[in-house]
Amino acid sequence: MDFSYDNEQTALREAVAGLLTKAYGGDERRTVTRSEPGFDEATWGRLAEMGVLGLPFAEADGGMGAGPVEVALVATEMGKVLAPEPFVETVVLAGGLIAALGTETQRTELLTAIAEGTSIVVLAHAEPGLRWSPSAGSVTAEQSGDSWTLTGVKEPVPHGARADSFVVSARTADGATQLFLVGGDAEGLTRTGYRTHDGGRAARVAFAGTPAELLGEAGGDRTADVERALAMARIAYANESVGAMDTALAMTSEYLTTRKQFGVTLNKFQALTFRAADMYVSLELARSIALWATMVADAGGDVVLAADRARLTTSRAGRHIGKEAIQLHGGIGVTAEYKVGHYTSRLTAIDHQLGDGDWALGRLAAGVAGHESVDPLS
Amino acid sequence: MRLQLSPEDQSFREEMRTFFTREFPESIRDAVKAHRELTRDQIVESQRVLNKAGLAVPHWPVEYGGHDWTPLQRHIWHEEMQAAYVPAPLAFNTSMVGPVIAAFGTQEQKDRFLPATANLDIWWCQGFSEPEAGSDLASLRTSAVREGDEFVVNGQKTWTTLGQHADWIFCLVRTDPHAVKKQRGISFLLFPMDSPGVTLRPIELLDGGHEVNEVFFEDVRVPAENLVGEENRGWDYAKFLLGNERVGVAPVGHVKRLVAEAKRHAGEITVGDSTLLADPLLAARIAELENDLLSLELTALRVVANSADGKPHPASSVLKLRGTELQQAATELLVDVAGPDSLASFATEGSDVPEWARVVTPQYLNFRKASIYGGSNEVQRTIIAGTILGL
Ligand SMILES: Cc1cc2nc3c(=O)[nH]c(=O)nc-3n(C[C@H](O)[C@H](O)[C@H](O)COP(=O)(O)OP(=O)(O)OC[C@H]3O[C@@H](n4cnc5c(N)ncnc54)[C@H](O)[C@@H]3O)c2cc1C
């Protein structure tokens, strides 16, 4: 086991950090997230130029042939500055499904476009009331001859208003979950976008007999594929949240050494410095498990289980650090004008995106009888 | 010791419940129920309805609209009001400046301000905190210099809640910059928000809402008759104000409402072939929260019953500390019940995500404030350790 990055990975991390600090080192994020599409197209283009948007895709599909470790370090850097670009959503989630299931034509076409930054593709999977299920709910797919149409509502779909195209999960007549590709300008497609509390974007995406193309070859149920893609995205989010926690704690420590009350800086109150120390403990434990889950993914291990473990710990740590970061700042922490609260907001969003801590705990609890102890080195 | 309410208190409770649920405007209760932000007009209307029924300022002196209720009756009044989704009367008026004027004001001030304050004809805001004076309130620097029969006020307040709606501000100002103890040089001053030299800048909070402001004073001229009590004794009045209220310190009714709401929604969300409410983890979490809340409510009742001497009971710090923690836990529970739907926080009409699920995360983020304002939870711990435990 080795937690360190190789030279190439270190160089990638430095390059991404440099790019993102330039983009979001100051107050830029607030301006960017206040206007559409909620992220910076120029930054997206620069990430593409750097090769970041094609990292996990095969070279034959227009990608860089890198893996989960590279994805994780990009996600961590994005988390540090709360970059609002849809990296995990487009590259890891939608891109991951296309890479895993798409036909050769679909892969070369769509993955190249994602990698070049010319197309934002997102997964339209969530449905109101459907709690983090890997199967489709009420959106249905109807086949006539070789062609398919979709009907129903997906919501909230991350960046659903801006997306150029969608990977959509739907139920076929036999009750199976299938995945489809739908262009943003497809007939009978309506989307209504809105802001999310963390400054991001989501949309209600409605299909009314909307023409769709099957992703990959016709086959059985795609639930397990969705589950796997969601797990890869959970691991990426775990790393993104560690980046966000890292900055939230750094800002808090910095604030404690500068804010004065009662004639002294706040770090003179041990009641507060101990709280920061506890945040550090949470952060480091979360970091370890996020990196471990990343290595499991890299080694081709059980990503679903690893993602659940990472989710539980990062969810708990994210809540702890998010709440304390605000509390130790006092009033300024709950304002939109000061950055620290945005970290809490983002951590809250990530937590509820693909299954929260208690949800992961429920799944893990169901499996405790199946092993004597947990060994990270298997 | 006795568990039951006396027959008298039972009928008192019935009376309160009937009024709040039958006679209070339904539209306002519905807005509170849906977590919608109330308009200024709704808040004013609400308080006037309460005041007309003699229910806005029960803890004030009888001659100014109060009642000789027992502390238990006041507790019942407060709980029934919250249970019925009736907005509490504006705290700045009824719990803060009103009791101070009643206790320390001149007869003229009482006649001029108290009826208008009870009826929300004057909307007050609280000008205590400053950018450099938060937990360390006594270090405030906004100055008031006596010139003839006027004070000239310069400086800045911040976090002024609903200052944008306010007609008047009650302000702590420094009148003696040379006082040996910084608490000794502070006075309690009242003036209109439209006085020349007062400007307001809105502060946006994490939920996107506008409920607090910065307020700037530049050579604001205030007639000396608007000084409350004695010059340089303002700190005593501020302490009286902050420690005055024990009833309603713990937002028990509000938390109960939030938990009940979470249970209702969880019961309607399907998970597998059951509901979310049947999920053992969620059910255990709710059971624990309900039990915590029960012990808090009982403590509130105990503290209220022991406060007959009119002095602040130090255990009210327990109520503030634990009350805000449970309030925050309940807002978090609602976000978790909404789950993935909670992401649709600013969805507009036409969204398939129900309205309640859209407001829960902004509400959760907003309520991080509860452990910060009104004496942060660290300040409450300092009081418990120092005043109660003598540490
Ligand atoms: C939404 C909101 C509404 C408000 N409304 C009003 C209003 O209407 N009028 C008004 O006057 N004020 C209002 N306040 C201000 C509120 O009272 C202050 O925010 C509060 O006193 C804390 O001050 P601060 O924000 O400057 O934090 P700081 O005092 O800077 O505190 C920062 C952190 O340090 C901790 N801390 C500070 N000193 C100590 C110590 N000695 N030991 C241990 N911990 C310590 C605090 O608890 C906090 O966690 C409001 C605040 C908020 C957030």
PDB file of N, CA and C and ligand atoms in Angstrom, chain A residues 255-256 259-262 266 269-272 275 324 326-335, chain B residues 92 96 125-137 157-163 205 211-212 366 368-379 382, ligand 1:
ATOM      1  N   TYR A 255      -8.958  32.121  10.793  1.00  0.00           N
ATOM      2  CA  TYR A 255      -9.845  33.097  11.422  1.00  0.00           C
ATOM      3  C   TYR A 255      -9.590  33.169  12.928  1.00  0.00           C
ATOM      4  N   LEU A 256      -9.374  32.007  13.542  1.00  0.00           N
ATOM      5  CA  LEU A 256      -9.135  31.992  14.991  1.00  0.00           C
ATOM      6  C   LEU A 256      -7.866  32.758  15.365  1.00  0.00           C
ATOM      7  N   ARG A 259      -9.199  36.914  14.334  1.00  0.00           N
ATOM      8  CA  ARG A 259     -10.354  37.570  14.948  1.00  0.00           C
ATOM      9  C   ARG A 259     -10.094  37.832  16.428  1.00  0.00           C
ATOM     10  N   LYS A 260     -10.319  39.081  16.820  1.00  0.00           N
ATOM     11  CA  LYS A 260     -10.103  39.429  18.226  1.00  0.00           C
ATOM     12  C   LYS A 260     -11.416  39.683  18.937  1.00  0.00           C
ATOM     13  N   GLN A 261     -11.562  39.126  20.128  1.00  0.00           N
ATOM     14  CA  GLN A 261     -12.639  39.469  21.053  1.00  0.00           C
ATOM     15  C   GLN A 261     -12.024  39.438  22.445  1.00  0.00           C
ATOM     16  N   PHE A 262     -12.558  40.249  23.341  1.00  0.00           N
ATOM     17  CA  PHE A 262     -12.028  40.330  24.706  1.00  0.00           C
ATOM     18  C   PHE A 262     -10.529  40.664  24.698  1.00  0.00           C
ATOM     19  N   LEU A 266      -8.938  34.837  18.980  1.00  0.00           N
ATOM     20  CA  LEU A 266      -9.774  33.732  19.470  1.00  0.00           C
ATOM     21  C   LEU A 266      -8.966  32.468  19.778  1.00  0.00           C
ATOM     22  N   PHE A 269      -8.467  31.065  23.240  1.00  0.00           N
ATOM     23  CA  PHE A 269      -9.468  30.290  23.973  1.00  0.00           C
ATOM     24  C   PHE A 269      -9.342  28.818  23.598  1.00  0.00           C
ATOM     25  N   GLN A 270      -8.874  28.041  24.560  1.00  0.00           N
ATOM     26  CA  GLN A 270      -8.632  26.631  24.276  1.00  0.00           C
ATOM     27  C   GLN A 270      -9.925  25.895  23.919  1.00  0.00           C
ATOM     28  N   ALA A 271     -11.035  26.426  24.452  1.00  0.00           N
ATOM     29  CA  ALA A 271     -12.326  25.819  24.104  1.00  0.00           C
ATOM     30  C   ALA A 271     -12.512  25.813  22.588  1.00  0.00           C
ATOM     31  N   LEU A 272     -11.958  26.808  21.927  1.00  0.00           N
ATOM     32  CA  LEU A 272     -12.106  26.892  20.464  1.00  0.00           C
ATOM     33  C   LEU A 272     -11.006  26.135  19.731  1.00  0.00           C
ATOM     34  N   ARG A 275     -11.713  22.544  19.519  1.00  0.00           N
ATOM     35  CA  ARG A 275     -12.750  22.223  18.526  1.00  0.00           C
ATOM     36  C   ARG A 275     -12.105  22.132  17.138  1.00  0.00           C
ATOM     37  N   GLU A 324     -19.028  23.155  12.394  1.00  0.00           N
ATOM     38  CA  GLU A 324     -18.067  23.823  13.276  1.00  0.00           C
ATOM     39  C   GLU A 324     -17.396  25.003  12.590  1.00  0.00           C
ATOM     40  N   ILE A 326     -18.707  27.075  10.575  1.00  0.00           N
ATOM     41  CA  ILE A 326     -19.607  28.227  10.736  1.00  0.00           C
ATOM     42  C   ILE A 326     -19.606  28.692  12.189  1.00  0.00           C
ATOM     43  N   GLN A 327     -19.783  27.751  13.103  1.00  0.00           N
ATOM     44  CA  GLN A 327     -19.906  28.133  14.511  1.00  0.00           C
ATOM     45  C   GLN A 327     -18.679  28.903  15.006  1.00  0.00           C
ATOM     46  N   LEU A 328     -17.498  28.438  14.633  1.00  0.00           N
ATOM     47  CA  LEU A 328     -16.288  29.088  15.149  1.00  0.00           C
ATOM     48  C   LEU A 328     -16.053  30.442  14.482  1.00  0.00           C
ATOM     49  N   HIS A 329     -16.722  30.681  13.367  1.00  0.00           N
ATOM     50  CA  HIS A 329     -16.636  32.005  12.749  1.00  0.00           C
ATOM     51  C   HIS A 329     -17.619  32.992  13.378  1.00  0.00           C
ATOM     52  N   GLY A 330     -18.653  32.490  14.052  1.00  0.00           N
ATOM     53  CA  GLY A 330     -19.678  33.400  14.553  1.00  0.00           C
ATOM     54  C   GLY A 330     -20.550  33.885  13.409  1.00  0.00           C
ATOM     55  N   GLY A 331     -21.182  35.043  13.588  1.00  0.00           N
ATOM     56  CA  GLY A 331     -22.171  35.544  12.635  1.00  0.00           C
ATOM     57  C   GLY A 331     -21.722  35.552  11.181  1.00  0.00           C
ATOM     58  N   ILE A 332     -20.481  35.905  10.957  1.00  0.00           N
ATOM     59  CA  ILE A 332     -19.993  36.028   9.587  1.00  0.00           C
ATOM     60  C   ILE A 332     -20.102  34.690   8.846  1.00  0.00           C
ATOM     61  N   GLY A 333     -20.113  33.592   9.603  1.00  0.00           N
ATOM     62  CA  GLY A 333     -20.193  32.263   9.004  1.00  0.00           C
ATOM     63  C   GLY A 333     -21.517  31.962   8.321  1.00  0.00           C
ATOM     64  N   VAL A 334     -22.586  32.618   8.722  1.00  0.00           N
ATOM     65  CA  VAL A 334     -23.880  32.325   8.092  1.00  0.00           C
ATOM     66  C   VAL A 334     -24.218  33.287   6.951  1.00  0.00           C
ATOM     67  N   THR A 335     -23.259  34.145   6.592  1.00  0.00           N
ATOM     68  CA  THR A 335     -23.553  35.073   5.497  1.00  0.00           C
ATOM     69  C   THR A 335     -23.134  34.474   4.154  1.00  0.00           C
TER      70      THR A 335
ATOM     71  N   PHE B  92     -38.056  41.816  19.554  1.00  0.00           N
ATOM     72  CA  PHE B  92     -37.396  43.106  19.814  1.00  0.00           C
ATOM     73  C   PHE B  92     -38.342  44.034  20.590  1.00  0.00           C
ATOM     74  N   MET B  96     -37.706  42.511  24.480  1.00  0.00           N
ATOM     75  CA  MET B  96     -36.482  43.272  24.699  1.00  0.00           C
ATOM     76  C   MET B  96     -36.752  44.707  25.139  1.00  0.00           C
ATOM     77  N   CYS B 125     -35.781  47.654  16.198  1.00  0.00           N
ATOM     78  CA  CYS B 125     -34.680  46.731  15.932  1.00  0.00           C
ATOM     79  C   CYS B 125     -33.610  46.931  17.002  1.00  0.00           C
ATOM     80  N   GLN B 126     -32.758  45.913  17.119  1.00  0.00           N
ATOM     81  CA  GLN B 126     -31.805  45.867  18.224  1.00  0.00           C
ATOM     82  C   GLN B 126     -30.414  46.255  17.741  1.00  0.00           C
ATOM     83  N   GLY B 127     -29.923  47.376  18.193  1.00  0.00           N
ATOM     84  CA  GLY B 127     -28.593  47.828  17.788  1.00  0.00           C
ATOM     85  C   GLY B 127     -27.576  47.595  18.888  1.00  0.00           C
ATOM     86  N   PHE B 128     -27.180  46.361  19.069  1.00  0.00           N
ATOM     87  CA  PHE B 128     -26.168  46.028  20.072  1.00  0.00           C
ATOM     88  C   PHE B 128     -24.829  45.698  19.393  1.00  0.00           C
ATOM     89  N   SER B 129     -24.818  44.610  18.590  1.00  0.00           N
ATOM     90  CA  SER B 129     -23.557  44.106  18.034  1.00  0.00           C
ATOM     91  C   SER B 129     -22.912  45.089  17.068  1.00  0.00           C
ATOM     92  N   GLU B 130     -21.579  45.030  17.052  1.00  0.00           N
ATOM     93  CA  GLU B 130     -20.791  45.808  16.096  1.00  0.00           C
ATOM     94  C   GLU B 130     -19.768  44.851  15.481  1.00  0.00           C
ATOM     95  N   PRO B 131     -19.152  45.275  14.363  1.00  0.00           N
ATOM     96  CA  PRO B 131     -18.192  44.363  13.725  1.00  0.00           C
ATOM     97  C   PRO B 131     -17.121  43.863  14.700  1.00  0.00           C
ATOM     98  N   GLU B 132     -16.646  44.730  15.584  1.00  0.00           N
ATOM     99  CA  GLU B 132     -15.585  44.324  16.502  1.00  0.00           C
ATOM    100  C   GLU B 132     -16.127  43.972  17.885  1.00  0.00           C
ATOM    101  N   ALA B 133     -17.427  44.068  18.044  1.00  0.00           N
ATOM    102  CA  ALA B 133     -18.029  43.767  19.349  1.00  0.00           C
ATOM    103  C   ALA B 133     -19.144  42.757  19.170  1.00  0.00           C
ATOM    104  N   GLY B 134     -18.784  41.477  19.183  1.00  0.00           N
ATOM    105  CA  GLY B 134     -19.763  40.399  19.050  1.00  0.00           C
ATOM    106  C   GLY B 134     -19.989  39.767  20.408  1.00  0.00           C
ATOM    107  N   SER B 135     -19.277  38.668  20.667  1.00  0.00           N
ATOM    108  CA  SER B 135     -19.365  38.056  21.998  1.00  0.00           C
ATOM    109  C   SER B 135     -18.897  39.044  23.062  1.00  0.00           C
ATOM    110  N   ASP B 136     -17.912  39.830  22.695  1.00  0.00           N
ATOM    111  CA  ASP B 136     -17.392  40.851  23.622  1.00  0.00           C
ATOM    112  C   ASP B 136     -18.162  42.148  23.400  1.00  0.00           C
ATOM    113  N   LEU B 137     -19.440  42.099  23.742  1.00  0.00           N
ATOM    114  CA  LEU B 137     -20.329  43.223  23.460  1.00  0.00           C
ATOM    115  C   LEU B 137     -19.890  44.510  24.159  1.00  0.00           C
ATOM    116  N   LYS B 157     -23.407  49.654  13.677  1.00  0.00           N
ATOM    117  CA  LYS B 157     -23.941  48.410  14.236  1.00  0.00           C
ATOM    118  C   LYS B 157     -23.988  47.375  13.122  1.00  0.00           C
ATOM    119  N   THR B 158     -24.076  46.118  13.512  1.00  0.00           N
ATOM    120  CA  THR B 158     -24.212  45.094  12.484  1.00  0.00           C
ATOM    121  C   THR B 158     -25.100  43.954  12.974  1.00  0.00           C
ATOM    122  N   TRP B 159     -25.475  43.098  12.060  1.00  0.00           N
ATOM    123  CA  TRP B 159     -26.374  41.953  12.322  1.00  0.00           C
ATOM    124  C   TRP B 159     -27.751  42.411  12.736  1.00  0.00           C
ATOM    125  N   THR B 160     -28.110  43.655  12.400  1.00  0.00           N
ATOM    126  CA  THR B 160     -29.366  44.206  12.873  1.00  0.00           C
ATOM    127  C   THR B 160     -30.536  43.508  12.176  1.00  0.00           C
ATOM    128  N   THR B 161     -31.174  42.627  12.924  1.00  0.00           N
ATOM    129  CA  THR B 161     -32.236  41.794  12.345  1.00  0.00           C
ATOM    130  C   THR B 161     -33.444  42.638  11.961  1.00  0.00           C
ATOM    131  N   LEU B 162     -33.892  42.455  10.734  1.00  0.00           N
ATOM    132  CA  LEU B 162     -35.073  43.122  10.183  1.00  0.00           C
ATOM    133  C   LEU B 162     -35.018  44.640  10.315  1.00  0.00           C
ATOM    134  N   GLY B 163     -33.810  45.166  10.340  1.00  0.00           N
ATOM    135  CA  GLY B 163     -33.644  46.621  10.388  1.00  0.00           C
ATOM    136  C   GLY B 163     -34.338  47.302   9.216  1.00  0.00           C
ATOM    137  N   LEU B 205     -27.715  36.389   3.680  1.00  0.00           N
ATOM    138  CA  LEU B 205     -27.342  35.183   4.418  1.00  0.00           C
ATOM    139  C   LEU B 205     -27.247  33.984   3.475  1.00  0.00           C
ATOM    140  N   GLU B 211     -32.284  39.097   6.124  1.00  0.00           N
ATOM    141  CA  GLU B 211     -32.887  39.331   7.435  1.00  0.00           C
ATOM    142  C   GLU B 211     -31.995  40.155   8.344  1.00  0.00           C
ATOM    143  N   VAL B 212     -30.744  40.351   7.980  1.00  0.00           N
ATOM    144  CA  VAL B 212     -29.883  41.176   8.825  1.00  0.00           C
ATOM    145  C   VAL B 212     -29.244  42.290   7.993  1.00  0.00           C
ATOM    146  N   ASN B 366     -29.712  28.265   7.361  1.00  0.00           N
ATOM    147  CA  ASN B 366     -30.066  29.484   8.082  1.00  0.00           C
ATOM    148  C   ASN B 366     -30.024  29.267   9.598  1.00  0.00           C
ATOM    149  N   ARG B 368     -28.149  27.574  11.372  1.00  0.00           N
ATOM    150  CA  ARG B 368     -26.842  27.556  12.031  1.00  0.00           C
ATOM    151  C   ARG B 368     -26.694  28.818  12.885  1.00  0.00           C
ATOM    152  N   LYS B 369     -27.490  29.849  12.581  1.00  0.00           N
ATOM    153  CA  LYS B 369     -27.426  31.102  13.322  1.00  0.00           C
ATOM    154  C   LYS B 369     -27.855  30.944  14.777  1.00  0.00           C
ATOM    155  N   ALA B 370     -28.725  29.945  15.032  1.00  0.00           N
ATOM    156  CA  ALA B 370     -29.367  29.886  16.345  1.00  0.00           C
ATOM    157  C   ALA B 370     -28.368  29.667  17.479  1.00  0.00           C
ATOM    158  N   SER B 371     -27.265  28.982  17.173  1.00  0.00           N
ATOM    159  CA  SER B 371     -26.262  28.760  18.227  1.00  0.00           C
ATOM    160  C   SER B 371     -25.239  29.893  18.270  1.00  0.00           C
ATOM    161  N   ILE B 372     -25.470  30.924  17.447  1.00  0.00           N
ATOM    162  CA  ILE B 372     -24.544  32.057  17.411  1.00  0.00           C
ATOM    163  C   ILE B 372     -25.173  33.309  18.018  1.00  0.00           C
ATOM    164  N   TYR B 373     -26.442  33.584  17.653  1.00  0.00           N
ATOM    165  CA  TYR B 373     -27.025  34.842  18.139  1.00  0.00           C
ATOM    166  C   TYR B 373     -27.561  34.708  19.567  1.00  0.00           C
ATOM    167  N   GLY B 374     -27.896  35.855  20.141  1.00  0.00           N
ATOM    168  CA  GLY B 374     -28.484  35.847  21.483  1.00  0.00           C
ATOM    169  C   GLY B 374     -27.571  35.243  22.532  1.00  0.00           C
ATOM    170  N   GLY B 375     -26.263  35.425  22.362  1.00  0.00           N
ATOM    171  CA  GLY B 375     -25.295  34.792  23.259  1.00  0.00           C
ATOM    172  C   GLY B 375     -24.994  33.411  22.707  1.00  0.00           C
ATOM    173  N   SER B 376     -23.841  33.269  22.073  1.00  0.00           N
ATOM    174  CA  SER B 376     -23.507  32.018  21.384  1.00  0.00           C
ATOM    175  C   SER B 376     -23.474  30.861  22.379  1.00  0.00           C
ATOM    176  N   ASN B 377     -23.476  29.647  21.858  1.00  0.00           N
ATOM    177  CA  ASN B 377     -23.462  28.496  22.758  1.00  0.00           C
ATOM    178  C   ASN B 377     -22.163  28.405  23.551  1.00  0.00           C
ATOM    179  N   GLU B 378     -21.111  28.998  23.039  1.00  0.00           N
ATOM    180  CA  GLU B 378     -19.870  29.055  23.828  1.00  0.00           C
ATOM    181  C   GLU B 378     -20.058  30.022  24.999  1.00  0.00           C
ATOM    182  N   VAL B 379     -20.727  31.134  24.734  1.00  0.00           N
ATOM    183  CA  VAL B 379     -21.015  32.076  25.820  1.00  0.00           C
ATOM    184  C   VAL B 379     -21.917  31.414  26.869  1.00  0.00           C
ATOM    185  N   THR B 382     -19.855  29.273  28.991  1.00  0.00           N
ATOM    186  CA  THR B 382     -19.089  30.105  29.919  1.00  0.00           C
ATOM    187  C   THR B 382     -19.945  30.484  31.131  1.00  0.00           C
TER     188      THR B 382
HETATM  189  C1  LIG C   1     -28.770  35.864  12.055  1.00  0.00           C
HETATM  190  C2  LIG C   1     -28.241  36.747  13.150  1.00  0.00           C
HETATM  191  C3  LIG C   1     -29.062  37.731  13.666  1.00  0.00           C
HETATM  192  C4  LIG C   1     -28.578  38.610  14.632  1.00  0.00           C
HETATM  193  N1  LIG C   1     -29.375  39.645  15.067  1.00  0.00           N
HETATM  194  C5  LIG C   1     -28.858  40.597  15.878  1.00  0.00           C
HETATM  195  C6  LIG C   1     -29.605  41.790  16.193  1.00  0.00           C
HETATM  196  O1  LIG C   1     -30.748  41.961  15.761  1.00  0.00           O
HETATM  197  N2  LIG C   1     -29.008  42.741  16.954  1.00  0.00           N
HETATM  198  C7  LIG C   1     -27.744  42.587  17.446  1.00  0.00           C
HETATM  199  O2  LIG C   1     -27.297  43.472  18.144  1.00  0.00           O
HETATM  200  N3  LIG C   1     -27.021  41.484  17.176  1.00  0.00           N
HETATM  201  C8  LIG C   1     -27.545  40.497  16.392  1.00  0.00           C
HETATM  202  N4  LIG C   1     -26.783  39.371  16.062  1.00  0.00           N
HETATM  203  C9  LIG C   1     -25.386  39.324  16.498  1.00  0.00           C
HETATM  204  C10 LIG C   1     -25.044  38.209  17.464  1.00  0.00           C
HETATM  205  O3  LIG C   1     -25.470  38.512  18.735  1.00  0.00           O
HETATM  206  C11 LIG C   1     -23.517  37.981  17.348  1.00  0.00           C
HETATM  207  O4  LIG C   1     -23.300  37.345  16.114  1.00  0.00           O
HETATM  208  C12 LIG C   1     -22.985  37.174  18.485  1.00  0.00           C
HETATM  209  O5  LIG C   1     -22.912  37.956  19.623  1.00  0.00           O
HETATM  210  C13 LIG C   1     -21.588  36.605  18.180  1.00  0.00           C
HETATM  211  O6  LIG C   1     -20.703  37.608  17.793  1.00  0.00           O
HETATM  212  P1  LIG C   1     -19.807  37.477  16.488  1.00  0.00           P
HETATM  213  O7  LIG C   1     -20.672  37.078  15.384  1.00  0.00           O
HETATM  214  O8  LIG C   1     -19.037  38.712  16.345  1.00  0.00           O
HETATM  215  O9  LIG C   1     -18.834  36.267  16.790  1.00  0.00           O
HETATM  216  P2  LIG C   1     -17.497  36.309  17.674  1.00  0.00           P
HETATM  217  O10 LIG C   1     -17.795  36.954  18.968  1.00  0.00           O
HETATM  218  O11 LIG C   1     -16.389  36.831  16.862  1.00  0.00           O
HETATM  219  O12 LIG C   1     -17.296  34.778  17.952  1.00  0.00           O
HETATM  220  C14 LIG C   1     -16.705  33.858  17.054  1.00  0.00           C
HETATM  221  C15 LIG C   1     -16.669  32.501  17.723  1.00  0.00           C
HETATM  222  O13 LIG C   1     -15.875  32.570  18.897  1.00  0.00           O
HETATM  223  C16 LIG C   1     -16.605  32.169  20.046  1.00  0.00           C
HETATM  224  N5  LIG C   1     -16.142  32.932  21.199  1.00  0.00           N
HETATM  225  C17 LIG C   1     -16.040  34.271  21.297  1.00  0.00           C
HETATM  226  N6  LIG C   1     -15.533  34.594  22.491  1.00  0.00           N
HETATM  227  C18 LIG C   1     -15.319  33.438  23.162  1.00  0.00           C
HETATM  228  C19 LIG C   1     -14.816  33.114  24.459  1.00  0.00           C
HETATM  229  N7  LIG C   1     -14.437  34.055  25.312  1.00  0.00           N
HETATM  230  N8  LIG C   1     -14.735  31.813  24.803  1.00  0.00           N
HETATM  231  C20 LIG C   1     -15.120  30.835  23.950  1.00  0.00           C
HETATM  232  N9  LIG C   1     -15.612  31.096  22.724  1.00  0.00           N
HETATM  233  C21 LIG C   1     -15.706  32.380  22.330  1.00  0.00           C
HETATM  234  C22 LIG C   1     -18.032  32.431  19.661  1.00  0.00           C
HETATM  235  O14 LIG C   1     -18.935  31.662  20.431  1.00  0.00           O
HETATM  236  C23 LIG C   1     -18.036  32.037  18.214  1.00  0.00           C
HETATM  237  O15 LIG C   1     -18.106  30.656  18.114  1.00  0.00           O
HETATM  238  C24 LIG C   1     -27.251  38.466  15.114  1.00  0.00           C
HETATM  239  C25 LIG C   1     -26.454  37.447  14.610  1.00  0.00           C
HETATM  240  C26 LIG C   1     -26.924  36.589  13.639  1.00  0.00           C
HETATM  241  C27 LIG C   1     -26.024  35.523  13.096  1.00  0.00           C
END
